[in-house]
Coordinates of C-alpha atoms in Angstrom, one line a residue:
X781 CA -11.8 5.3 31.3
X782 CA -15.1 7.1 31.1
X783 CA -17.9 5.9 29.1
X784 CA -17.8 9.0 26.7
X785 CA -13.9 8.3 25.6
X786 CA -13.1 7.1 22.6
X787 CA -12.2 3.1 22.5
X788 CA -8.9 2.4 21.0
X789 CA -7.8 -1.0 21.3
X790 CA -3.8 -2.9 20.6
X791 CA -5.5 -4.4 17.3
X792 CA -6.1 -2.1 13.9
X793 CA -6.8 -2.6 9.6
X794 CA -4.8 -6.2 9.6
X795 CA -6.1 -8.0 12.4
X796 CA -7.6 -10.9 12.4
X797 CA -10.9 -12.0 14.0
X798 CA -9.4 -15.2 14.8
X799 CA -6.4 -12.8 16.6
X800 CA -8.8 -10.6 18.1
X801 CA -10.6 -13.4 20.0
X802 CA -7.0 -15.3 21.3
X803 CA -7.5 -14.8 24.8
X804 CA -11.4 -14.6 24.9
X805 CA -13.1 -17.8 26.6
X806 CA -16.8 -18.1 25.2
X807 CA -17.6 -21.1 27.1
X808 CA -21.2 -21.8 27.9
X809 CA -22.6 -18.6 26.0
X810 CA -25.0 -18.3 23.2
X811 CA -24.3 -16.2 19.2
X812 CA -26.4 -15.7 17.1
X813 CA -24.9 -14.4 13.6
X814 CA -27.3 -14.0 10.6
X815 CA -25.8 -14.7 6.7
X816 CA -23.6 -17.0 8.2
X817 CA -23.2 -19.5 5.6
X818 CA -20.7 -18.2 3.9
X819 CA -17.9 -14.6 3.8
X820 CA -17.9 -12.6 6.8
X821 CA -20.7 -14.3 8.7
X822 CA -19.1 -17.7 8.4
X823 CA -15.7 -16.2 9.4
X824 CA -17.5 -14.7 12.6
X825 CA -19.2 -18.0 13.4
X826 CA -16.0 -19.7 13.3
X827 CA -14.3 -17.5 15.4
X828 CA -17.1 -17.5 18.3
X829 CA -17.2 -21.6 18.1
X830 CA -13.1 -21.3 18.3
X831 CA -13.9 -19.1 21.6
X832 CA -16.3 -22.3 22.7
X833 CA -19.5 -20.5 21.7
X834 CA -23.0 -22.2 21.3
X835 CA -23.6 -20.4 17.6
X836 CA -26.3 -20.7 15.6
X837 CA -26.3 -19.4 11.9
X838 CA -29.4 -18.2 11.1
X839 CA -29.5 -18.7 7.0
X840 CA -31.8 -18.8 4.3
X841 CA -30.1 -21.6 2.7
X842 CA -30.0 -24.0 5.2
X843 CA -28.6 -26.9 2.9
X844 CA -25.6 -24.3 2.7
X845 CA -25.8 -23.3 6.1
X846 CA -24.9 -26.8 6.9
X847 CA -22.1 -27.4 4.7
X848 CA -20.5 -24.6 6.3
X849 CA -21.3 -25.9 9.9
X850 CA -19.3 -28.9 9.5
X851 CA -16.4 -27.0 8.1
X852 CA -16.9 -24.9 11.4
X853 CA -17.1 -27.9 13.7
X854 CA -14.2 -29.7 12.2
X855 CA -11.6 -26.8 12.1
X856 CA -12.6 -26.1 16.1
X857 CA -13.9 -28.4 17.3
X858 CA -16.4 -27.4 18.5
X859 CA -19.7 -29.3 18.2
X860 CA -22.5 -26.8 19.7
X861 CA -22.4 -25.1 16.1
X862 CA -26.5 -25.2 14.8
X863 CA -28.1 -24.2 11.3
X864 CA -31.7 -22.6 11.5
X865 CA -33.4 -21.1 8.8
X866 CA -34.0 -17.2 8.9
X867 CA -35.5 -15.0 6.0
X868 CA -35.1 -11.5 6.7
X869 CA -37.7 -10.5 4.4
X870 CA -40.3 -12.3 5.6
X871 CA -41.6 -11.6 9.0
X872 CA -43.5 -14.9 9.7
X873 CA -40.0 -16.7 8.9
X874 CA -38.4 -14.1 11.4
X875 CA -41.3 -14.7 13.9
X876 CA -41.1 -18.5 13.5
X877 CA -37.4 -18.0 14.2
X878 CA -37.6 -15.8 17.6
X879 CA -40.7 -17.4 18.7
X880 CA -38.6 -21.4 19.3
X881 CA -35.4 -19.3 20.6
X882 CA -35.9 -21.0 24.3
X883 CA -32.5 -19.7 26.2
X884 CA -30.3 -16.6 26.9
X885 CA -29.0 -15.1 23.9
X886 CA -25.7 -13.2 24.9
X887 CA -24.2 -12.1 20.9
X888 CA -26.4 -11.4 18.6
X889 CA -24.6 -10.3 15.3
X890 CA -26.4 -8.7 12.8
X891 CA -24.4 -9.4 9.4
X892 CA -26.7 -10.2 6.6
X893 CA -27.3 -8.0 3.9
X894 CA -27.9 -7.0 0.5
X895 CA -26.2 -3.8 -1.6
X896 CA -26.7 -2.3 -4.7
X897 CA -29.9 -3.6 -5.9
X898 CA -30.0 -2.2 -9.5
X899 CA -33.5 -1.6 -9.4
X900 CA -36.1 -0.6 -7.1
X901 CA -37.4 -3.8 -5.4
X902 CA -40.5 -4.0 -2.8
X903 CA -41.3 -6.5 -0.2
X904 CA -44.6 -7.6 -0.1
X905 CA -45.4 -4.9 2.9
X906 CA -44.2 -1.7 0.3
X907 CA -40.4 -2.0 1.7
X908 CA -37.4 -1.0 -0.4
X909 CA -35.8 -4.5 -0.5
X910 CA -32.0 -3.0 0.8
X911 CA -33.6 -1.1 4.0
X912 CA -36.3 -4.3 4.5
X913 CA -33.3 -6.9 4.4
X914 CA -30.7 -4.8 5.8
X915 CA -32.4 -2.9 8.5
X916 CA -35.5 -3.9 9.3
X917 CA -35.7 -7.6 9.2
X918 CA -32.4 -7.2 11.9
X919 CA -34.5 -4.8 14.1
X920 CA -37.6 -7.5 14.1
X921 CA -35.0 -10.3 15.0
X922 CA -33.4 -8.2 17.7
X923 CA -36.9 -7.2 18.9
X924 CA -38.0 -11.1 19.1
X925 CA -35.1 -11.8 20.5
X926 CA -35.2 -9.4 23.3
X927 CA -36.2 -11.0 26.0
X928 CA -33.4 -13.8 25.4
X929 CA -31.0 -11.1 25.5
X930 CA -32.1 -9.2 28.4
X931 CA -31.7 -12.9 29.9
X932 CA -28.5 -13.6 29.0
X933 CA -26.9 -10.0 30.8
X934 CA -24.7 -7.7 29.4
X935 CA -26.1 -9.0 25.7
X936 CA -24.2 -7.4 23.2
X937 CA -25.9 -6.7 19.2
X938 CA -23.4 -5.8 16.3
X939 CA -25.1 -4.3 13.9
X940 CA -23.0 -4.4 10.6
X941 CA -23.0 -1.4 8.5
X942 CA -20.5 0.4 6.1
X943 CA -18.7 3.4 5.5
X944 CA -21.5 3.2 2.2
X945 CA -23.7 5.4 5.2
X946 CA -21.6 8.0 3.9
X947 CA -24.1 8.2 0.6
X948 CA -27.1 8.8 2.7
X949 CA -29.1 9.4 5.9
X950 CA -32.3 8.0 6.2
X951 CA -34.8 9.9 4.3
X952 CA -37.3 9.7 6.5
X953 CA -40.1 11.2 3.9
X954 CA -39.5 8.8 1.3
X955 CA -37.8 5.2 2.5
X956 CA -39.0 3.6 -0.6
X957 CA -37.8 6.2 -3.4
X958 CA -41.4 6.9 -3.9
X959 CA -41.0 10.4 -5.3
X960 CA -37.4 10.5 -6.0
X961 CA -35.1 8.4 -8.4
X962 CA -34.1 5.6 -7.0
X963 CA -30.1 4.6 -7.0
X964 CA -28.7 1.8 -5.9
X965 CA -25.9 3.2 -3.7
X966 CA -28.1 6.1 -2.0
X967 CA -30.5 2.9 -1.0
X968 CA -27.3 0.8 0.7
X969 CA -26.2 4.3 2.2
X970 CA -29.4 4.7 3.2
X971 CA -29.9 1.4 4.8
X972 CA -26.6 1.2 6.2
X973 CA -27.2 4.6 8.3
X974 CA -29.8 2.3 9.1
X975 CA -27.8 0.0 10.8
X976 CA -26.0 2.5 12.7
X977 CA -29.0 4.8 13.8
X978 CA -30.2 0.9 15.6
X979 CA -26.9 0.5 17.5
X980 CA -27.7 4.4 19.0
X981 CA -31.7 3.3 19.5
X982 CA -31.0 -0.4 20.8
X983 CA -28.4 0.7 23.7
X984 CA -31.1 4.0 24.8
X985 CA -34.3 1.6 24.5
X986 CA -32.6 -1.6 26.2
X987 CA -29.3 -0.9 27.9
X988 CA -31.2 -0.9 31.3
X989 CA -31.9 -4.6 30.2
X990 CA -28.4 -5.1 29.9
X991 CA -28.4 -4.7 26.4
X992 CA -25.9 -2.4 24.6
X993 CA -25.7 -2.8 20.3
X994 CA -22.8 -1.1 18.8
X995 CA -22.2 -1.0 14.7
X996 CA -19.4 -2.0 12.5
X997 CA -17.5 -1.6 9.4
X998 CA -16.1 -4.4 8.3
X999 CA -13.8 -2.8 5.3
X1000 CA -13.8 -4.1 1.9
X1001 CA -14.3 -7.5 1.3
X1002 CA -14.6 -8.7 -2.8
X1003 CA -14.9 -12.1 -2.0
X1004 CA -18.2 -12.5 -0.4
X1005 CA -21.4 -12.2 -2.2
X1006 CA -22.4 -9.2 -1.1
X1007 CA -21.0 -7.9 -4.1
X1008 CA -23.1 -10.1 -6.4
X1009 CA -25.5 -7.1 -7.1
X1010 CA -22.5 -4.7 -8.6
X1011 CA -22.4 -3.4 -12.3
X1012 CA -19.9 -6.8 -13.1
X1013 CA -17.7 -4.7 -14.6
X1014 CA -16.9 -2.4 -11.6
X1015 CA -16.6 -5.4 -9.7
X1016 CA -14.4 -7.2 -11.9
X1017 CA -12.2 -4.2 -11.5
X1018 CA -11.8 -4.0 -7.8
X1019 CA -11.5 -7.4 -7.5
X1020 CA -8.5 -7.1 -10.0
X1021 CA -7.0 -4.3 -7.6
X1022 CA -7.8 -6.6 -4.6
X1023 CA -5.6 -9.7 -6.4
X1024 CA -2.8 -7.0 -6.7
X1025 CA -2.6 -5.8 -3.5
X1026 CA -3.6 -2.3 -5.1
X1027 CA -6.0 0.4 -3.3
X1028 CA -9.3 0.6 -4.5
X1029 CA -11.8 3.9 -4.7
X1030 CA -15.5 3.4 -4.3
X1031 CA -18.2 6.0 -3.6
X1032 CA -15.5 9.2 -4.2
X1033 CA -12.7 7.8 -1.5
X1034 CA -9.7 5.7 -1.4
X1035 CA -9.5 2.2 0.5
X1036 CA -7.4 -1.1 0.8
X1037 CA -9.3 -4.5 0.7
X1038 CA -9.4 -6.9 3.4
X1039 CA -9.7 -10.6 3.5
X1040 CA -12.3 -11.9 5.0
X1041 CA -10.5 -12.9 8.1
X1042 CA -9.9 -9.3 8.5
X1043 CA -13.1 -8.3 8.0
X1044 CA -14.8 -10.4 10.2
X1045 CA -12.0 -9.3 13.3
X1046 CA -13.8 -5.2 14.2
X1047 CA -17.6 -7.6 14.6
X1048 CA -15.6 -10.4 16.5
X1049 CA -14.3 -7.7 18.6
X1050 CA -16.9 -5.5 19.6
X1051 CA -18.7 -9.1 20.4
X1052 CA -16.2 -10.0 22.8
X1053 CA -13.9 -7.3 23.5
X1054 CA -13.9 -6.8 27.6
X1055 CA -13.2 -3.2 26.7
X1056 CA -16.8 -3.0 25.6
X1057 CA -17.9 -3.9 28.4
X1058 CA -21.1 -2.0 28.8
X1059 CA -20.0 0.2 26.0
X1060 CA -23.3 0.8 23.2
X1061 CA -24.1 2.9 20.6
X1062 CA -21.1 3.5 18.4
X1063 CA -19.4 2.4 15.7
X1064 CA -16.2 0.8 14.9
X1065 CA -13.7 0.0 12.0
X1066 CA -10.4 -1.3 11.9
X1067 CA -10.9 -3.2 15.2
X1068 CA -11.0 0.5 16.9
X1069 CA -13.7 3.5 17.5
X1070 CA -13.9 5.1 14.5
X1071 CA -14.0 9.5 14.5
X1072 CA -17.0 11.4 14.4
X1073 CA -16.5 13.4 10.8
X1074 CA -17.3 17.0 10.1
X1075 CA -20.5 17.4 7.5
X1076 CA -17.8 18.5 5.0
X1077 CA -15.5 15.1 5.1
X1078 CA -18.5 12.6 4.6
X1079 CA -18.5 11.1 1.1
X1080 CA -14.9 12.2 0.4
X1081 CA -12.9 10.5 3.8
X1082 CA -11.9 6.7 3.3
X1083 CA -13.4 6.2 7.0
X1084 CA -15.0 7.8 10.0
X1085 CA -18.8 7.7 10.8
X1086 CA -21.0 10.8 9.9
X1087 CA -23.1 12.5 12.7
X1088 CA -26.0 12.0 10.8
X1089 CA -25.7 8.4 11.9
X1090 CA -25.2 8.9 15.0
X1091 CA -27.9 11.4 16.0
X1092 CA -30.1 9.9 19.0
X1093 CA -33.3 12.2 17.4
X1094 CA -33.0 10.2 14.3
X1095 CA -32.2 6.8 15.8
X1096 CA -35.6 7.7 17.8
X1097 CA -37.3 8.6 14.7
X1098 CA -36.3 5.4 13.0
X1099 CA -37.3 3.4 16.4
X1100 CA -40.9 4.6 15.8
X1101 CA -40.8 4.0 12.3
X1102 CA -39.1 0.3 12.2
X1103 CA -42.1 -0.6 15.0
X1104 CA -44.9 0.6 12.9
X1105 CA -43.4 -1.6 10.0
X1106 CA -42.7 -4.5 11.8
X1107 CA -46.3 -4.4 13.6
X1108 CA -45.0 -4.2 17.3

């Protein structure tokens, strides 16, 4: 297999991350996995300890963060499984964080994250809150944590983003709706092209470290709390259509809902997959390598990744900007 050939694996929409991980022996590695006390984040967290992972979940609540770390060590076992605090907003929390990290770091997921903010919201540093939290807090982490990774060899980074990149690439002359309207979904989109556009600029910047990033989407998941920021009644809806095992339709296309076991199996897998071996800057859904759409199927396809997000100019561009806001 060459290493521009499209990775399709045995696993697809129903796997699980705890199926996808079966035969994978973590034993003596390090994970990282940010918004990991609860939905998909705890999910992956469990499924790396299963694997015999040292994990550490990087929360804000801690208190929470613990809870879910016993569940974690009692259903594997496992007792390497460590709760540190981690603000993604706030860079002296995400300093204080990458500053005590003191071994090699060899999976570092990338899974917190806001959507749908229903109004415009600024960090303290002029940030819209969605691309600070989503994207740019993740890229200071990743940055801090660089070194640890490049320690570890052949790191991996999943960067989890969403086929909600289909609303928007990053618009690189106003981030922070300055002189637009702001929307809620064209700010996720926006942010989650983000996460994508990092996957491309972390495998160029550090893959000679031994560092390759790829991005995911999970699918849709309606019960975690990254929904908590929906119009209720939308939500209320889908989660109706998720209880009935009935398709959904969000942002002009069609999906099914996943449980969270199944959401959590395409980050699992890129983590620890050996067919990724050295494999960086793409992006993956349903446990596979999702298709490169044309400009005319974006926004109206149920999947597939838009060039946009993929473009090594832009994931360049963004590279410069996120180390400007970050101060490196």
């Amino acid at each position: 297999m060459t290493s521009t050939q499209r990775i399709e694996t045995t696993f697809g929409e129903e796997s699980t991350a705890a199926e996808v991980i079966e035969s994978i022996d973590l034993s003596g590695k390090h994970a990282v996995v940010t918004g990991a006390a609860s939905g998909l984040g705890a999910e992956t967290a469990r499924a790396l300890a299963s694997a015999g992972a040292s994990v550490t979940l990087a929360v804000r609540n801690t208190d929470a963060g613990e809870s879910t770390a016993t569940d974690i060590r009692k259903a594997t076992g496992n007792d390497a499984v460590h709760v540190r605090r981690l603000d993604l907003v706030d860079q002296a929390s995400i300093a204080a964080f990458t500053s005590s990290w003191a071994v090699p770091l060899h999976i570092l997921v990338n899974n917190a994250g806001v959507m749908a903010l229903p109004t415009l919201d600024l960090t303290p540093d002029g940030w819209e809150e969605q691309f600070a939290a989503n994207h740019l807090g993740h890229f200071a982490l990743a940055l801090g944590l660089h070194d640890a990774l490049a320690a570890a060899g052949n790191a991996r980074i999943v960067s989890l983003s969403s086929r909600g990149h289909h609303a928007s690439p990053v618009e690189f002359d106003d981030v922070n709706f300055s002189s637009r309207p702001y929307d809620p979904w064209l700010a996720y989109g926006q942010s989650k092209t983000a996460n994508v556009l990092f996957a491309v600029g972390a495998t160029s910047h550090w893959a000679a470290d031994g560092i390759t990033a790829n991005a995911v989407h999970p699918g849709v998941i309606m019960d975690t709390n990254l929904s908590r920021h929906m119009d209720p009644e939308q939500a209320a809806h889908l989660r109706a259509l998720a209880a009935a095992g009935e398709p959904g339709e969000i942002l002009g296309a069609p999906f099914r809902f996943k449980t969270t076991a199944q959401g959590a199996a395409t980050s699992v897998l890129v983590a620890t997959s050996p067919q990724l071996e050295g494999i960086g800057g793409r992006y993956f859904e349903d446990c596979n390598e999702a298709e490169v759409l044309t400009p005319e199927a974006v926004g109206t396809s149920s999947g597939g990744v838009a060039a946009f997000a993929l473009d090594p100019d832009a994931a360049e561009r963004l590279w410069t900007l996120s180390l400007a806001a970050v101060g490196a």
